């Protein structure tokens, strides 16, 4: 039920489950589900829903355990209003335990509507409800089978087969002692595709079961007392489950207290697909692996799997997130997208922090040292990603080819798999993903690993699947991204078709569309492609086009023709393209506002003129602000003994004069000292070291991800 994303962020499934933390009002229990800026914020959410424990009837009534299911098309605020209209829910009632699930989704199967919203239920009695992040590829076959068994479907979604299927398994159980996690185990064996699931059932009140395969899922743990353990052992079943067989499970095992978190009291668990969804509640999380099944029963957490494979980690460690609450708040900005645009100077500094040694003029990356011999022997570099990650690889390809003199392939992960691309043991494959959970990229990673290539990951999310499955890699440390379109694309934000065209390709078809009514944005910088871009400009103006031009400051060839221009600071070639991105991001934001799309309101008391002034300062003086940040940070770390030469300087270098195979290989890979010379070096944009002028550039590497 989820559209593909880049990195960012995807929609979130989120649950809260606690035991005797305190006597808590029902209003306080439900409140976290309706803080759109903190938990469930997403631009233009299509639908949302919540499932919570319903009101009890009598203590002896067999149907006293009920589930109240509320859905609403629109945003979370609309769901909040719908919740307060429910007469059956006493939001001021006190309770000693609570468990609820909530979800927002974008339509992939079925149109946006309340009936297609999550959570989905097994029947009108809400015996089982589930929230799902992912896509079930064999849902049609499962749906056809369940229809033959008499089950009726309400929605058009692929998710609804899951609660129907678990009810079918429950109705055909071999004994009444079957556990909730056992039912989930049997269900996921029938599912194909990617999913992260959280189940709730009236037959197992207070119990939560979650599982994942191909979609991210983590568990936040919050406790008033010290946790009994921060290493959760993974338990295994002896064999594949079959209908009618009494299998071994976590409840049949001896005492599970040593395999659990907490003592059953004062513990809360938060299941989420994104750490930023729960950071306001806890910074203690553990990441589930594919096919993990996590069950919370009587306040205790246990994790088990169906089968054990060689190399499986026997525990799931609870980690402490290095994230602060203000990182996921809008602050004084109108929208998260705007905030993330203006945070980019700080993100660049964070990416470089600890990796640039100004005393020795070295770049220090920490993930590749033990694998340098393999990298130096490689015959080919392959960069694989989806969406914006793919385009980031395209932007890096030229510098990698220039420095290494190796062939560099840039591949879309889905197309890479469809072609069964040949991969060899002497290839080095880079997998790029902001979230580290992109499904197609993960499948391509496993494909390359099976073929023996060296696997390198580049991600922004610590503990993600790509981080865990790659041999080595680099964290870019850019901070969390909250906006839906995390890369601020014009096409995705404004819902206007836009197309990027190389200047040399304009005449091969797209030029036929140019007239005075066709908006054209051209990027013409003083670089190696300047003459070619000038030719493209003449072709556009010859057809009455009126282009908006991004150009360097004081460029007479462009400004003399009185075109609409946005002037940018001039820097080295490798950085110029990065500076061009910023006005395009702002353009996409303001176009979306002008077209009436909700960007989450405005900041009270902010005048239009003030915002315009702030935007202009950011556009025209990024280098000065960035230089001050870097210089201050460097001065603190070096005691004021050295200052870097910064943006606007030319980075020059040349390779070593070493002879023989090893010297040529080192020169080809750039694994050497670079001193002043005649050759321009463009540091890789992926690690954003290129804001600095570095007189000596040496690749030194440590063992782990950085």
PDB file of N, CA and C in Angstrom, residues 507-563:
ATOM      1  N   UNK A 507      18.345  19.553 -29.144  1.00  0.00           N
ATOM      2  CA  UNK A 507      17.924  19.594 -30.553  1.00  0.00           C
ATOM      3  C   UNK A 507      17.386  18.263 -31.044  1.00  0.00           C
ATOM      4  N   UNK A 508      17.541  17.200 -30.267  1.00  0.00           N
ATOM      5  CA  UNK A 508      17.093  15.885 -30.711  1.00  0.00           C
ATOM      6  C   UNK A 508      15.678  15.600 -30.206  1.00  0.00           C
ATOM      7  N   UNK A 509      14.741  16.464 -30.525  1.00  0.00           N
ATOM      8  CA  UNK A 509      13.347  16.223 -30.179  1.00  0.00           C
ATOM      9  C   UNK A 509      12.721  17.270 -29.291  1.00  0.00           C
ATOM     10  N   UNK A 510      13.241  17.502 -28.053  1.00  0.00           N
ATOM     11  CA  UNK A 510      12.574  18.448 -27.144  1.00  0.00           C
ATOM     12  C   UNK A 510      12.472  19.863 -27.687  1.00  0.00           C
ATOM     13  N   UNK A 511      13.364  20.264 -28.576  1.00  0.00           N
ATOM     14  CA  UNK A 511      13.338  21.626 -29.107  1.00  0.00           C
ATOM     15  C   UNK A 511      12.035  21.927 -29.842  1.00  0.00           C
ATOM     16  N   UNK A 512      11.375  20.913 -30.353  1.00  0.00           N
ATOM     17  CA  UNK A 512      10.120  21.116 -31.083  1.00  0.00           C
ATOM     18  C   UNK A 512       9.009  21.648 -30.177  1.00  0.00           C
ATOM     19  N   UNK A 513       9.142  21.480 -28.875  1.00  0.00           N
ATOM     20  CA  UNK A 513       8.113  21.929 -27.938  1.00  0.00           C
ATOM     21  C   UNK A 513       8.294  23.377 -27.515  1.00  0.00           C
ATOM     22  N   UNK A 514       9.419  23.982 -27.849  1.00  0.00           N
ATOM     23  CA  UNK A 514       9.726  25.323 -27.349  1.00  0.00           C
ATOM     24  C   UNK A 514       8.913  26.374 -28.098  1.00  0.00           C
ATOM     25  N   UNK A 515       8.225  27.236 -27.348  1.00  0.00           N
ATOM     26  CA  UNK A 515       7.597  28.448 -27.881  1.00  0.00           C
ATOM     27  C   UNK A 515       7.523  29.455 -26.745  1.00  0.00           C
ATOM     28  N   UNK A 516       6.836  30.561 -26.979  1.00  0.00           N
ATOM     29  CA  UNK A 516       6.817  31.620 -25.973  1.00  0.00           C
ATOM     30  C   UNK A 516       6.031  31.232 -24.719  1.00  0.00           C
ATOM     31  N   UNK A 517       5.213  30.191 -24.818  1.00  0.00           N
ATOM     32  CA  UNK A 517       4.409  29.768 -23.675  1.00  0.00           C
ATOM     33  C   UNK A 517       5.033  28.620 -22.882  1.00  0.00           C
ATOM     34  N   UNK A 518       6.161  28.114 -23.335  1.00  0.00           N
ATOM     35  CA  UNK A 518       6.804  26.990 -22.668  1.00  0.00           C
ATOM     36  C   UNK A 518       7.826  27.497 -21.648  1.00  0.00           C
ATOM     37  N   UNK A 519       7.598  27.270 -20.349  1.00  0.00           N
ATOM     38  CA  UNK A 519       8.591  27.689 -19.349  1.00  0.00           C
ATOM     39  C   UNK A 519       9.891  26.900 -19.523  1.00  0.00           C
ATOM     40  N   UNK A 520      10.996  27.611 -19.553  1.00  0.00           N
ATOM     41  CA  UNK A 520      12.305  26.989 -19.727  1.00  0.00           C
ATOM     42  C   UNK A 520      13.253  27.548 -18.673  1.00  0.00           C
ATOM     43  N   UNK A 521      13.897  26.663 -17.948  1.00  0.00           N
ATOM     44  CA  UNK A 521      14.939  27.059 -16.999  1.00  0.00           C
ATOM     45  C   UNK A 521      16.253  26.490 -17.515  1.00  0.00           C
ATOM     46  N   UNK A 522      17.244  27.351 -17.684  1.00  0.00           N
ATOM     47  CA  UNK A 522      18.532  26.920 -18.211  1.00  0.00           C
ATOM     48  C   UNK A 522      19.624  27.181 -17.175  1.00  0.00           C
ATOM     49  N   UNK A 523      20.557  26.261 -17.086  1.00  0.00           N
ATOM     50  CA  UNK A 523      21.709  26.404 -16.195  1.00  0.00           C
ATOM     51  C   UNK A 523      22.939  26.618 -17.071  1.00  0.00           C
ATOM     52  N   UNK A 524      23.487  27.815 -17.016  1.00  0.00           N
ATOM     53  CA  UNK A 524      24.640  28.167 -17.856  1.00  0.00           C
ATOM     54  C   UNK A 524      25.746  28.683 -16.940  1.00  0.00           C
ATOM     55  N   UNK A 525      26.706  27.840 -16.668  1.00  0.00           N
ATOM     56  CA  UNK A 525      27.802  28.185 -15.774  1.00  0.00           C
ATOM     57  C   UNK A 525      29.124  28.239 -16.540  1.00  0.00           C
ATOM     58  N   UNK A 526      30.073  28.943 -15.970  1.00  0.00           N
ATOM     59  CA  UNK A 526      31.394  29.072 -16.578  1.00  0.00           C
ATOM     60  C   UNK A 526      32.200  27.802 -16.321  1.00  0.00           C
ATOM     61  N   UNK A 527      31.856  26.743 -17.040  1.00  0.00           N
ATOM     62  CA  UNK A 527      32.566  25.486 -16.892  1.00  0.00           C
ATOM     63  C   UNK A 527      32.860  24.931 -18.276  1.00  0.00           C
ATOM     64  N   UNK A 528      33.230  23.668 -18.337  1.00  0.00           N
ATOM     65  CA  UNK A 528      33.623  23.070 -19.613  1.00  0.00           C
ATOM     66  C   UNK A 528      32.477  23.017 -20.615  1.00  0.00           C
ATOM     67  N   UNK A 529      31.231  23.089 -20.133  1.00  0.00           N
ATOM     68  CA  UNK A 529      30.068  22.996 -21.024  1.00  0.00           C
ATOM     69  C   UNK A 529      29.491  24.370 -21.369  1.00  0.00           C
ATOM     70  N   UNK A 530      30.204  25.431 -21.057  1.00  0.00           N
ATOM     71  CA  UNK A 530      29.666  26.783 -21.234  1.00  0.00           C
ATOM     72  C   UNK A 530      29.289  27.057 -22.689  1.00  0.00           C
ATOM     73  N   UNK A 531      30.160  26.735 -23.634  1.00  0.00           N
ATOM     74  CA  UNK A 531      29.889  27.011 -25.049  1.00  0.00           C
ATOM     75  C   UNK A 531      28.684  26.204 -25.531  1.00  0.00           C
ATOM     76  N   UNK A 532      28.610  24.956 -25.116  1.00  0.00           N
ATOM     77  CA  UNK A 532      27.481  24.113 -25.529  1.00  0.00           C
ATOM     78  C   UNK A 532      26.164  24.662 -24.981  1.00  0.00           C
ATOM     79  N   UNK A 533      26.186  25.143 -23.734  1.00  0.00           N
ATOM     80  CA  UNK A 533      24.974  25.717 -23.151  1.00  0.00           C
ATOM     81  C   UNK A 533      24.587  27.025 -23.848  1.00  0.00           C
ATOM     82  N   UNK A 534      25.583  27.800 -24.276  1.00  0.00           N
ATOM     83  CA  UNK A 534      25.291  29.018 -25.027  1.00  0.00           C
ATOM     84  C   UNK A 534      24.607  28.685 -26.350  1.00  0.00           C
ATOM     85  N   UNK A 535      25.051  27.633 -26.999  1.00  0.00           N
ATOM     86  CA  UNK A 535      24.398  27.212 -28.241  1.00  0.00           C
ATOM     87  C   UNK A 535      22.948  26.808 -27.990  1.00  0.00           C
ATOM     88  N   UNK A 536      22.719  26.091 -26.884  1.00  0.00           N
ATOM     89  CA  UNK A 536      21.349  25.706 -26.538  1.00  0.00           C
ATOM     90  C   UNK A 536      20.497  26.932 -26.262  1.00  0.00           C
ATOM     91  N   UNK A 537      21.076  27.946 -25.635  1.00  0.00           N
ATOM     92  CA  UNK A 537      20.348  29.185 -25.370  1.00  0.00           C
ATOM     93  C   UNK A 537      19.917  29.858 -26.672  1.00  0.00           C
ATOM     94  N   UNK A 538      20.792  29.884 -27.652  1.00  0.00           N
ATOM     95  CA  UNK A 538      20.439  30.478 -28.943  1.00  0.00           C
ATOM     96  C   UNK A 538      19.314  29.700 -29.620  1.00  0.00           C
ATOM     97  N   UNK A 539      19.324  28.384 -29.474  1.00  0.00           N
ATOM     98  CA  UNK A 539      18.266  27.569 -30.063  1.00  0.00           C
ATOM     99  C   UNK A 539      16.922  27.868 -29.411  1.00  0.00           C
ATOM    100  N   UNK A 540      16.926  28.090 -28.103  1.00  0.00           N
ATOM    101  CA  UNK A 540      15.678  28.385 -27.394  1.00  0.00           C
ATOM    102  C   UNK A 540      15.153  29.762 -27.780  1.00  0.00           C
ATOM    103  N   UNK A 541      16.010  30.761 -27.767  1.00  0.00           N
ATOM    104  CA  UNK A 541      15.554  32.122 -28.083  1.00  0.00           C
ATOM    105  C   UNK A 541      15.148  32.260 -29.545  1.00  0.00           C
ATOM    106  N   UNK A 542      15.728  31.460 -30.435  1.00  0.00           N
ATOM    107  CA  UNK A 542      15.354  31.515 -31.848  1.00  0.00           C
ATOM    108  C   UNK A 542      13.921  31.060 -32.062  1.00  0.00           C
ATOM    109  N   UNK A 543      13.368  30.325 -31.107  1.00  0.00           N
ATOM    110  CA  UNK A 543      11.985  29.851 -31.192  1.00  0.00           C
ATOM    111  C   UNK A 543      11.081  30.599 -30.218  1.00  0.00           C
ATOM    112  N   UNK A 544      11.436  31.844 -29.942  1.00  0.00           N
ATOM    113  CA  UNK A 544      10.650  32.751 -29.089  1.00  0.00           C
ATOM    114  C   UNK A 544      10.585  32.286 -27.644  1.00  0.00           C
ATOM    115  N   UNK A 545      11.486  31.403 -27.247  1.00  0.00           N
ATOM    116  CA  UNK A 545      11.528  30.990 -25.854  1.00  0.00           C
ATOM    117  C   UNK A 545      12.008  32.113 -24.955  1.00  0.00           C
ATOM    118  N   UNK A 546      11.512  32.124 -23.732  1.00  0.00           N
ATOM    119  CA  UNK A 546      11.895  33.139 -22.754  1.00  0.00           C
ATOM    120  C   UNK A 546      12.464  32.441 -21.521  1.00  0.00           C
ATOM    121  N   UNK A 547      13.691  32.024 -21.588  1.00  0.00           N
ATOM    122  CA  UNK A 547      14.243  31.199 -20.511  1.00  0.00           C
ATOM    123  C   UNK A 547      14.579  31.999 -19.259  1.00  0.00           C
ATOM    124  N   UNK A 548      14.464  31.325 -18.127  1.00  0.00           N
ATOM    125  CA  UNK A 548      15.017  31.811 -16.860  1.00  0.00           C
ATOM    126  C   UNK A 548      16.376  31.140 -16.712  1.00  0.00           C
ATOM    127  N   UNK A 549      17.412  31.934 -16.485  1.00  0.00           N
ATOM    128  CA  UNK A 549      18.772  31.410 -16.557  1.00  0.00           C
ATOM    129  C   UNK A 549      19.438  31.478 -15.187  1.00  0.00           C
ATOM    130  N   UNK A 550      19.987  30.355 -14.754  1.00  0.00           N
ATOM    131  CA  UNK A 550      20.868  30.311 -13.601  1.00  0.00           C
ATOM    132  C   UNK A 550      22.291  30.472 -14.117  1.00  0.00           C
ATOM    133  N   UNK A 551      22.962  31.524 -13.684  1.00  0.00           N
ATOM    134  CA  UNK A 551      24.285  31.819 -14.229  1.00  0.00           C
ATOM    135  C   UNK A 551      25.213  32.298 -13.124  1.00  0.00           C
ATOM    136  N   UNK A 552      26.474  32.444 -13.469  1.00  0.00           N
ATOM    137  CA  UNK A 552      27.466  32.967 -12.533  1.00  0.00           C
ATOM    138  C   UNK A 552      27.299  34.482 -12.389  1.00  0.00           C
ATOM    139  N   UNK A 553      27.774  34.995 -11.275  1.00  0.00           N
ATOM    140  CA  UNK A 553      27.722  36.435 -11.063  1.00  0.00           C
ATOM    141  C   UNK A 553      28.551  37.163 -12.123  1.00  0.00           C
ATOM    142  N   UNK A 554      28.000  38.284 -12.600  1.00  0.00           N
ATOM    143  CA  UNK A 554      28.717  39.163 -13.538  1.00  0.00           C
ATOM    144  C   UNK A 554      29.140  38.424 -14.798  1.00  0.00           C
ATOM    145  N   UNK A 555      28.203  37.656 -15.347  1.00  0.00           N
ATOM    146  CA  UNK A 555      28.476  36.976 -16.615  1.00  0.00           C
ATOM    147  C   UNK A 555      27.931  37.857 -17.739  1.00  0.00           C
ATOM    148  N   UNK A 556      28.762  38.612 -18.445  1.00  0.00           N
ATOM    149  CA  UNK A 556      28.249  39.568 -19.444  1.00  0.00           C
ATOM    150  C   UNK A 556      27.584  38.889 -20.625  1.00  0.00           C
ATOM    151  N   UNK A 557      28.010  37.687 -20.974  1.00  0.00           N
ATOM    152  CA  UNK A 557      27.440  37.005 -22.131  1.00  0.00           C
ATOM    153  C   UNK A 557      25.968  36.676 -21.910  1.00  0.00           C
ATOM    154  N   UNK A 558      25.572  36.499 -20.672  1.00  0.00           N
ATOM    155  CA  UNK A 558      24.184  36.156 -20.358  1.00  0.00           C
ATOM    156  C   UNK A 558      23.387  37.399 -20.002  1.00  0.00           C
ATOM    157  N   UNK A 559      23.947  38.229 -19.126  1.00  0.00           N
ATOM    158  CA  UNK A 559      23.183  39.375 -18.623  1.00  0.00           C
ATOM    159  C   UNK A 559      22.950  40.455 -19.671  1.00  0.00           C
ATOM    160  N   UNK A 560      23.810  40.550 -20.683  1.00  0.00           N
ATOM    161  CA  UNK A 560      23.645  41.618 -21.678  1.00  0.00           C
ATOM    162  C   UNK A 560      22.385  41.452 -22.503  1.00  0.00           C
ATOM    163  N   UNK A 561      21.847  40.237 -22.579  1.00  0.00           N
ATOM    164  CA  UNK A 561      20.641  39.999 -23.356  1.00  0.00           C
ATOM    165  C   UNK A 561      19.363  40.218 -22.547  1.00  0.00           C
ATOM    166  N   UNK A 562      19.530  40.664 -21.303  1.00  0.00           N
ATOM    167  CA  UNK A 562      18.393  41.037 -20.453  1.00  0.00           C
ATOM    168  C   UNK A 562      17.434  39.879 -20.213  1.00  0.00           C
ATOM    169  N   UNK A 563      17.951  38.657 -20.137  1.00  0.00           N
ATOM    170  CA  UNK A 563      17.105  37.531 -19.752  1.00  0.00           C
ATOM    171  C   UNK A 563      16.842  37.604 -18.248  1.00  0.00           C
TER     172      UNK A 563
END
